[in-house]
Coordinates of C-alpha atoms in Angstrom, one line a residue:
Chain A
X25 CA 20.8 46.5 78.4
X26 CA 22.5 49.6 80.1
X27 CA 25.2 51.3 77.9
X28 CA 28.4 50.2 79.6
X29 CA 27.7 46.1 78.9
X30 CA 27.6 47.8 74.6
X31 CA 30.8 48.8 75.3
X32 CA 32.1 45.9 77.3
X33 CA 30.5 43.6 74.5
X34 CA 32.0 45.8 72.0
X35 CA 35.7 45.4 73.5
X36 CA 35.1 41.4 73.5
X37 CA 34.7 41.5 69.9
X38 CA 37.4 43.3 69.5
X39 CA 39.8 41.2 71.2
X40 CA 38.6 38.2 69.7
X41 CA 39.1 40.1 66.6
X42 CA 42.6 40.9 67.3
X43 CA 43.2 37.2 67.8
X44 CA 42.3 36.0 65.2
X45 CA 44.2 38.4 62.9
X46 CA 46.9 37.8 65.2
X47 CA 47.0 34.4 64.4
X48 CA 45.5 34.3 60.5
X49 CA 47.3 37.3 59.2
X50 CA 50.9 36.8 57.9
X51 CA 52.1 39.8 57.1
X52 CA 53.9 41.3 60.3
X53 CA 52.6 44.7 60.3
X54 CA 49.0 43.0 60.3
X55 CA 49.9 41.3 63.3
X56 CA 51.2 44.4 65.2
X57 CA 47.7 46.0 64.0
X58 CA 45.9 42.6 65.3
X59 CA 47.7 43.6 68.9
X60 CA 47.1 46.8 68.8
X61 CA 43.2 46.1 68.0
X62 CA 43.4 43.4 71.1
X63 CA 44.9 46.2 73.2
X64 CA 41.7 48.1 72.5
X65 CA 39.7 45.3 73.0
X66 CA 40.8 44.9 76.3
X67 CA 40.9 49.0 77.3
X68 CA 36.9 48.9 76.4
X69 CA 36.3 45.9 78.8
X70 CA 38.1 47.6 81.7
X71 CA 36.6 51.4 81.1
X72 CA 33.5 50.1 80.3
X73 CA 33.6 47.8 83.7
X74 CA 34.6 50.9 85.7
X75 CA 31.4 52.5 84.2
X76 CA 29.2 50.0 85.8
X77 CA 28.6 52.4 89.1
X78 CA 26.0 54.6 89.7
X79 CA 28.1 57.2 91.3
X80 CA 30.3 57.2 87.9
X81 CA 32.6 56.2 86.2
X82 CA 35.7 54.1 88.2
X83 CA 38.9 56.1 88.5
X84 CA 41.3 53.1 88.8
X85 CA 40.7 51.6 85.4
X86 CA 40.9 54.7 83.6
X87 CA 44.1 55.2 85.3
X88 CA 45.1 52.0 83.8
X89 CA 43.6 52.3 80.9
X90 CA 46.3 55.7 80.2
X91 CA 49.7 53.8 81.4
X92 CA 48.0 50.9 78.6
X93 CA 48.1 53.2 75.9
X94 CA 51.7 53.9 76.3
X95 CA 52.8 50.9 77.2
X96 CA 51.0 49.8 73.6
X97 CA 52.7 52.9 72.0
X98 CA 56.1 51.0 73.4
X99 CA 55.2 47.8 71.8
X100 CA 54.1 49.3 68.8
X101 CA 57.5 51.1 68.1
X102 CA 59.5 47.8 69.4
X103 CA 57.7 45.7 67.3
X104 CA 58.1 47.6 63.8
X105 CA 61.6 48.4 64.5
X106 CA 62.3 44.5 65.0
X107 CA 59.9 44.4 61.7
X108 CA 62.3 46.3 59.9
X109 CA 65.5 44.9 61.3
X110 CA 64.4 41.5 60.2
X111 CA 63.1 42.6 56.8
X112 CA 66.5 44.2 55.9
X113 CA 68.4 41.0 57.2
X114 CA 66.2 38.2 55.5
X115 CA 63.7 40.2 53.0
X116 CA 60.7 38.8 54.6
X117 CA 57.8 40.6 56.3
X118 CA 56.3 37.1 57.6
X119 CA 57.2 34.0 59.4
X120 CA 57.0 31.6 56.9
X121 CA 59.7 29.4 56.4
X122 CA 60.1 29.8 52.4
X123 CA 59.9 33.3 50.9
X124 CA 57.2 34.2 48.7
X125 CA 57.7 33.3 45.2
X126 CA 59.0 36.2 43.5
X127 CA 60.6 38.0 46.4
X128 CA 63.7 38.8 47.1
X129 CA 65.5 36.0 48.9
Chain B
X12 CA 46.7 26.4 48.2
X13 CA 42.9 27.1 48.8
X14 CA 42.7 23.9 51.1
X15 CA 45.8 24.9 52.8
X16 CA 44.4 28.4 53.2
X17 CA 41.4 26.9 55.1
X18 CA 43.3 24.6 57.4
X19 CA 44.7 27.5 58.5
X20 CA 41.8 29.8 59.0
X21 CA 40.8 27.0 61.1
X22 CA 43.0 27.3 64.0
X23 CA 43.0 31.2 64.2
X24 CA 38.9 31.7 64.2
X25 CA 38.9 28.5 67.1
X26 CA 40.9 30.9 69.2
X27 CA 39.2 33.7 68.3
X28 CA 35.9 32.1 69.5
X29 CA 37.5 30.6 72.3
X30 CA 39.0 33.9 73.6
X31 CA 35.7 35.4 73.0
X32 CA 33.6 32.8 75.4
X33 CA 36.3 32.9 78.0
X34 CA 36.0 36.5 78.0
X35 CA 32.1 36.4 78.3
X36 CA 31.6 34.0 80.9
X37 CA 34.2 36.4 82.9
X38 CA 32.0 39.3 82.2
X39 CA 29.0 37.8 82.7
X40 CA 30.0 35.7 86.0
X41 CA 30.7 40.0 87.3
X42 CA 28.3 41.9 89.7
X43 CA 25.8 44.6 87.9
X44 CA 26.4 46.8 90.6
X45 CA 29.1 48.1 92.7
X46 CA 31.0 51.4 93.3
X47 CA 34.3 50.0 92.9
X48 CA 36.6 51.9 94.0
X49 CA 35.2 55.7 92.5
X50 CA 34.3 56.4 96.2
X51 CA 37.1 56.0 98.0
X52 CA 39.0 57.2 95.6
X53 CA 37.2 60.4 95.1
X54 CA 37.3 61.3 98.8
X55 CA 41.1 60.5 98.9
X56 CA 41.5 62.9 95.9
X57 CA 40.1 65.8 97.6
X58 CA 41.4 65.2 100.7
X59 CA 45.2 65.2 99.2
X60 CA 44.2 68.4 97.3
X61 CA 44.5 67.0 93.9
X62 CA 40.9 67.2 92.8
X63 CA 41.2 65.6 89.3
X64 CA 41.3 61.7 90.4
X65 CA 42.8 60.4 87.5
X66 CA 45.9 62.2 88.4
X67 CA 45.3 61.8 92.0
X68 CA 45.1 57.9 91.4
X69 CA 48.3 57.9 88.2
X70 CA 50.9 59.7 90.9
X71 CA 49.8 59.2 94.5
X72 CA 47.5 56.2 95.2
X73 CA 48.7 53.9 92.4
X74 CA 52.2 55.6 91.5
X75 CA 53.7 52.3 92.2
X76 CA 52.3 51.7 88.5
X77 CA 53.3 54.8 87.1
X78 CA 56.8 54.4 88.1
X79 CA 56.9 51.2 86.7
X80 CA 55.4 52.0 83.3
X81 CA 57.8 54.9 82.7
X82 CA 60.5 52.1 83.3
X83 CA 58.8 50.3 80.3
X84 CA 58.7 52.9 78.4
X85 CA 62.0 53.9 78.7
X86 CA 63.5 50.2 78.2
X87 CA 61.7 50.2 74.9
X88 CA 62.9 53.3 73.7
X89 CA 66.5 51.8 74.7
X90 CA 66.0 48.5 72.6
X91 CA 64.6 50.5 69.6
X92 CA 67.9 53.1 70.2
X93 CA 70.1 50.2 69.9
X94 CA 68.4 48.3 67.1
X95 CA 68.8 51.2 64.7
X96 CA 70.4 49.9 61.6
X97 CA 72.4 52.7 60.4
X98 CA 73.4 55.3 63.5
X99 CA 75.5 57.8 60.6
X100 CA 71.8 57.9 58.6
X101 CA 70.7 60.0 61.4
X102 CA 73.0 63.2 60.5
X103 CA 70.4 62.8 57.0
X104 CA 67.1 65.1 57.4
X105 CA 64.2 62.7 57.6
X106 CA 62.5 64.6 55.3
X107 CA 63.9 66.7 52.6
X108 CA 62.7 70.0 53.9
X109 CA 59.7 71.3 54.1
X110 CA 57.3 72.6 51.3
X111 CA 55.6 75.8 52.0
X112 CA 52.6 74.5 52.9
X113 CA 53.9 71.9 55.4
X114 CA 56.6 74.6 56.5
X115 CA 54.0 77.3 57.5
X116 CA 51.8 74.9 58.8
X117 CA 54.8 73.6 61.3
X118 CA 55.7 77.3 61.9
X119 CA 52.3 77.8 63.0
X120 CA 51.5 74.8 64.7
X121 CA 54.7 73.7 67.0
X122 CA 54.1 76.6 69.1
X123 CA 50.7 75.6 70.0
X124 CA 51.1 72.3 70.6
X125 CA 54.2 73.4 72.8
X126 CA 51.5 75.2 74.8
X127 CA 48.6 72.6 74.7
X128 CA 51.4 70.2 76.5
X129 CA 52.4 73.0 79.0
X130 CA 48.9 74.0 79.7
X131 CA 47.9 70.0 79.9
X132 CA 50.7 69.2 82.6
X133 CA 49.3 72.6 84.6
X134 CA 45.8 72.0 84.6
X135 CA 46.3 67.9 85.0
X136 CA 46.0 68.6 88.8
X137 CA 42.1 69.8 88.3
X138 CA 40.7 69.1 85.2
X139 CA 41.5 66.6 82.1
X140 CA 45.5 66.5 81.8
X141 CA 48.7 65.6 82.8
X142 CA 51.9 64.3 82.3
X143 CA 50.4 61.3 80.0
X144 CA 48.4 63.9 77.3
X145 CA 51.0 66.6 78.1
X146 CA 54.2 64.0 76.7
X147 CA 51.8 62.3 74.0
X148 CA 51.5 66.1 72.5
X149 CA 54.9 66.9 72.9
X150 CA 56.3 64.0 71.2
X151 CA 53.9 64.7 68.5
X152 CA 55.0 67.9 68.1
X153 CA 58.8 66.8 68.0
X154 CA 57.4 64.0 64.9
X155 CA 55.5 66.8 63.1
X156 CA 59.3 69.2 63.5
X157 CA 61.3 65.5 62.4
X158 CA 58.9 65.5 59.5
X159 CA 59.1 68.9 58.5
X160 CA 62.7 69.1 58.6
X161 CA 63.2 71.6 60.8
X162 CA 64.6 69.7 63.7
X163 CA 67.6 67.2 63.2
X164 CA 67.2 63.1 63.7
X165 CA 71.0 63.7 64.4
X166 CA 69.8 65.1 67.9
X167 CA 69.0 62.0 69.2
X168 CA 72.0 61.0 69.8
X169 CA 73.0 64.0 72.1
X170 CA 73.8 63.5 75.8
X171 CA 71.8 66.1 77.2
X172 CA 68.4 64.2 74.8
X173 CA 69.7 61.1 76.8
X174 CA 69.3 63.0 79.5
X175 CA 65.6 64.5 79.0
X176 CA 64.7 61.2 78.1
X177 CA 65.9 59.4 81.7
X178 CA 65.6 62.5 83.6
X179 CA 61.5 61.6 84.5
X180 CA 62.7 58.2 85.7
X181 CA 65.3 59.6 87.8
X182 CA 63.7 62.0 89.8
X183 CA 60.6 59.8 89.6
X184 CA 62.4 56.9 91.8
X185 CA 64.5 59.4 93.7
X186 CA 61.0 61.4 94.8
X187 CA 60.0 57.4 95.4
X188 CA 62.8 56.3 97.3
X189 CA 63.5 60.0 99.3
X190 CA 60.3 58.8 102.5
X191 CA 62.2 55.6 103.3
X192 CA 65.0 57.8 104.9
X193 CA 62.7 59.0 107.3
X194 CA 61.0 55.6 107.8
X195 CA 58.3 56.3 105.7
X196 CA 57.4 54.0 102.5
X197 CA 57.5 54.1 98.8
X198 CA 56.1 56.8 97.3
X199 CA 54.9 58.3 100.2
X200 CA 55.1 61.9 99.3
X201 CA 55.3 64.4 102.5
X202 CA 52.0 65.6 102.9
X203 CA 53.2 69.5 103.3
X204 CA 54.7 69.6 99.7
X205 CA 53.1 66.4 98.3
X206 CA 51.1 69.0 95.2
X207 CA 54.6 70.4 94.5
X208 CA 56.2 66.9 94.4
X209 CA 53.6 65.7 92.3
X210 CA 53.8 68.8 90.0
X211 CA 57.4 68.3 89.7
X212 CA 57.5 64.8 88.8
X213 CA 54.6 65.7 86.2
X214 CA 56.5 68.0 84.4
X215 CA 59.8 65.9 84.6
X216 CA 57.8 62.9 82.9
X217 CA 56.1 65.0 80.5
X218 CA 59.3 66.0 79.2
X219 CA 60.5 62.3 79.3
X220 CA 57.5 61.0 77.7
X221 CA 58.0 63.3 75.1
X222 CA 61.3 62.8 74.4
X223 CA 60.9 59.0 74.3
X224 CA 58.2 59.3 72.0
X225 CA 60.2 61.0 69.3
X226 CA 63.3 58.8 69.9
X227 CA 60.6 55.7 69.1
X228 CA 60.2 57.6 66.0
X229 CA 63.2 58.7 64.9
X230 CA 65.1 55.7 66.0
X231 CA 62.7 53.7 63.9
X232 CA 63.3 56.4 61.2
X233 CA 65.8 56.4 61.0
X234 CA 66.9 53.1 59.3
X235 CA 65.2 54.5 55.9
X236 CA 67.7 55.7 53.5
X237 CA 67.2 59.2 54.4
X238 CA 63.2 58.4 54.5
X239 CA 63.1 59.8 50.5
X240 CA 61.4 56.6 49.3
X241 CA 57.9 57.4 51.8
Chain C
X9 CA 17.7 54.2 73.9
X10 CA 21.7 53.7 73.6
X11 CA 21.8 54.4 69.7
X12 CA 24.6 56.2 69.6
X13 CA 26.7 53.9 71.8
X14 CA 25.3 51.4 69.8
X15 CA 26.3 52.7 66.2
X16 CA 30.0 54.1 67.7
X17 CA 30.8 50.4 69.0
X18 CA 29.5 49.3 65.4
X19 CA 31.5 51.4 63.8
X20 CA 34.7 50.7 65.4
X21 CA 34.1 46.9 65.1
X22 CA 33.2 47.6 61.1
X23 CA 36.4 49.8 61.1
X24 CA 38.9 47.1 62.7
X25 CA 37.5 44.3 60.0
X26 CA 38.1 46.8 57.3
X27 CA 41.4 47.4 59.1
X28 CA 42.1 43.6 59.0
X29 CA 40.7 42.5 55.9
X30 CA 43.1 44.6 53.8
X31 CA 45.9 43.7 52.2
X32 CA 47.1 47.1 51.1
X33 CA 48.9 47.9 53.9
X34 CA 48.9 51.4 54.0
X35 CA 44.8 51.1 53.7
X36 CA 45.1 49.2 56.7
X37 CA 47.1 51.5 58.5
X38 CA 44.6 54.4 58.0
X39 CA 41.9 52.5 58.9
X40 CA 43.8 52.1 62.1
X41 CA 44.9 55.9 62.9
X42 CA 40.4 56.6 62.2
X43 CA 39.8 53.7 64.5
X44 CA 42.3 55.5 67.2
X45 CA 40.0 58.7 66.6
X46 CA 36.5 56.7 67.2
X47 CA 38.1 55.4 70.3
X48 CA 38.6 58.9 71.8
X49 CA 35.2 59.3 70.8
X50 CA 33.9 55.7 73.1
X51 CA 36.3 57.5 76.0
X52 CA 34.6 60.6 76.0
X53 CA 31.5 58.7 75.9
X54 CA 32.6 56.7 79.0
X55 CA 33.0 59.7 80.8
X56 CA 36.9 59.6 80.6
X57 CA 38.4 62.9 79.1
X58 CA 41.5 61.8 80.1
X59 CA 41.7 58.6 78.3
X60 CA 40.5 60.6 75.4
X61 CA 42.9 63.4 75.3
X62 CA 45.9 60.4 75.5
X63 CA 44.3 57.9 72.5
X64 CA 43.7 61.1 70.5
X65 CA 47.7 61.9 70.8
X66 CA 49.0 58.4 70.9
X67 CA 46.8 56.1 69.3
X68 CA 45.8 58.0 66.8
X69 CA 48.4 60.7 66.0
X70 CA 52.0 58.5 67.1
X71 CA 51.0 54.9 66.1
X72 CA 49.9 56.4 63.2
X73 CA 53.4 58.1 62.2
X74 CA 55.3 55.0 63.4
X75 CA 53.2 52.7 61.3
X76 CA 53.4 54.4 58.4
X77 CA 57.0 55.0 58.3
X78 CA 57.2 51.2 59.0
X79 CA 54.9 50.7 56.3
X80 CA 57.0 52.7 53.6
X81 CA 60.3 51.3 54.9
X82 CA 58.9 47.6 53.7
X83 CA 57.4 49.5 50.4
X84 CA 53.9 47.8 51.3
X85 CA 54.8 44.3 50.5
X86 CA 51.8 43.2 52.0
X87 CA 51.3 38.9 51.4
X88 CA 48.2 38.6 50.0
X89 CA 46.1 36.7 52.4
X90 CA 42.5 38.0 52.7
X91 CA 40.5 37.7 55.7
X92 CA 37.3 36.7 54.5
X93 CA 36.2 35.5 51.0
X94 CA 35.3 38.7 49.6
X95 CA 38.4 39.9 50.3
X96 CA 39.8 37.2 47.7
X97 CA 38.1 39.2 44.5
X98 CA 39.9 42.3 46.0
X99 CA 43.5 40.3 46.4
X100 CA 43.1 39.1 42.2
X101 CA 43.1 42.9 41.0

């Protein structure tokens, strides 16, 4: 097993990870962490793709890779600011339909 | 509720799985071997006299990408600018001053990180840098002085901030669009001044990058009640 | 022998579940900003200084401010909903 496929393995996981907290965690801050751990996820896959040559690593990716991160510091910063819009305009931090028992309404 | 609870771990860990055996079979389906594109790109670095390749291949082979992820980046910072709650909370001081630790330590450090950007964008042409790690340590140093209290959220709403923060895009499509007056194409710098272009366009985004960064922030913020409850 | 690789990729798969399966939120938050510093560790590791440099600053230092002004804007109203089951004892204290 050479050392970029750890990484690439690595990156799946985290994805997969992401997804599923995506999708089973409620509150909406755990969700934007979920993305942001998918985002991660999927920079490992590309850097660790770009390292599969001999002659090192791949430029392109990495190149990628750096518009990625701030393009996921944009979503971040989108996403909790739409967080706290609808939190002060409905009091909820997740989708469900009925707030929390105990909550403010 | 425990039932419910596991009907709907259900779905989530099915996609997860999913997601994870899509991914593998891609990887897995994927040559061992191969270049890519290092050698190309390498030789195309050094022949355009920009001999770190990362920059090389962020401003002149792919800039096409570049120019558009600015664009993101600054339409974000837009729809966070306008979603701000409570634009007369911004005249408040994030913070309520700084403590003499935190004050000395802001004294100190702002003037280095000022310098780490500077010295990023400069060296980004040859060595690890540019306009990216150059922007993403200015804007932190623009949070750390929000947080400290020594510089005002109020100053986002200036023009001439507006201005820093679209002045990367600007010149960024302008140096883009300026070849297809002479029949050229996109973002085909001159070759005579093509490191001073790039240099230029660097240091404009840097500046942008920065800039948006700590709008993100503030503009985010800002919608605490003065931020006294953190 | 790719230990090292081996144990960083470990650890930043250990540090996202702990990141996850958290329902304080500000835990989860920190737990975030360290998994942003491991991951400038895997770039430099990849051989991409560049990468590293920008995660350090951004996904680290940034994300980290933004989330947890976010996260003391909604005064950690976190809905407890554990990941995993031993997660449950921790959501009863």
């Amino acid at each position: 097993m050479t050392s970029y496929l750890i990484y690439v393995a690595g990156g799946a996981l985290l994805y997969a990870l992401g997804t599923y907290g995506l999708l089973a965690r409620r509150h909406l801050i755990h969700k934007v962490i979920s993305a942001n751990l998918m985002g991660s996820g999927v920079f490992l896959i590309l850097i660790g793709l770009g390292n599969r040559a001999e002659g090192g690593p791949d430029p392109v990716p990495q190149a990628m890779v750096l518009t990625g991160i701030v393009v996921t510091v944009a979503l971040t910063a989108l996403g909790l600011a739409i967080i706290k819009r609808y939190y002060s305009a409905t009091g909820l931090t997740n989708l469900d339909d009925e707030p929390p028992a105990g909550e403010r309404p | 509720m425990s039932e419910h609870r596991h009907r709907t771990r259900l779905l989530p860990l099915t996609a997860a799985m999913l997601m994870l055996g899509v991914i593998g079979r891609a990887i897995l389906a994927l040559p061992t071997t191969g270049d890519g594109l290092a050698v190309p790109m390498r030789a195309g670095a050094e022949a355009s006299g920009i001999p770190n390749v990362i920059t090389a291949v962020l401003l002149d082979f792919r800039g096409y990408d570049t120019l558009l992820e600015i664009a993101v980046l600054m339409l974000a910072t837009v729809a966070v600018l306008s979603l701000r709650e409570d634009p007369a909370a911004l005249s408040r001081r994030i913070a309520g001053g700084a403590g003499p630790v935190l004050g000395t330590l802001t004294r100190a450090l702002a003037p280095i990180m000022l310098l780490v950007a500077g010295h990023l964008v400069l060296v980004g042409s040859s060595g690890p840098g540019g306009a990216f790690q150059g922007g993403a340590v200015l804007g932190a140093a623009g949070i750390l002085l929000m947080l400290s209290g020594y510089a005002r959220p109020a100053w986002a709403s200036r023009r001439a901030v507006r201005w820093v923060l679209a002045v990367g895009l600007i010149v960024f499509i302008g140096v883009a669009l300026y070849p297809l007056l002479s029949g050229g194409t996109l973002l085909q710098y001159p070759p005579e001044n093509r490191k001073d272009l790039i240099l230029l366009v660097e240091a404009l985004l840097t500046l942008s990058i920065g800039a948006s960064l700590v709008s993100l922030f503030l503009a985010s913020a800002s919608s605490t009640e003065g931020g006294g409850r953190r | 022998m790719h230990v090292f690789d081996i144990l960083l990729v470990g650890m930043l798969i250990w540090i996202a579940v702990g990141s996850l399966n958290q329902n304080r939120l500000f835990k989860s938050v920190v737990m975030l900003i360290i998994f942003g510093l491991f991951m400038a560790i895997a770039w430099i590791r990849l051989g991409s200084p560049d990468v590293a440099l920008a995660e350090a600053a951004i996904g680290a230092g940034v994300t980290g401010a933004l989330m947890l002004d976010a996260v003391g804007h909604l005064r950690e109203r976190a809905t407890p909903y554990p990941l995993g089951p031993e997660a449950a004892e921790d959501a009863d204290e």
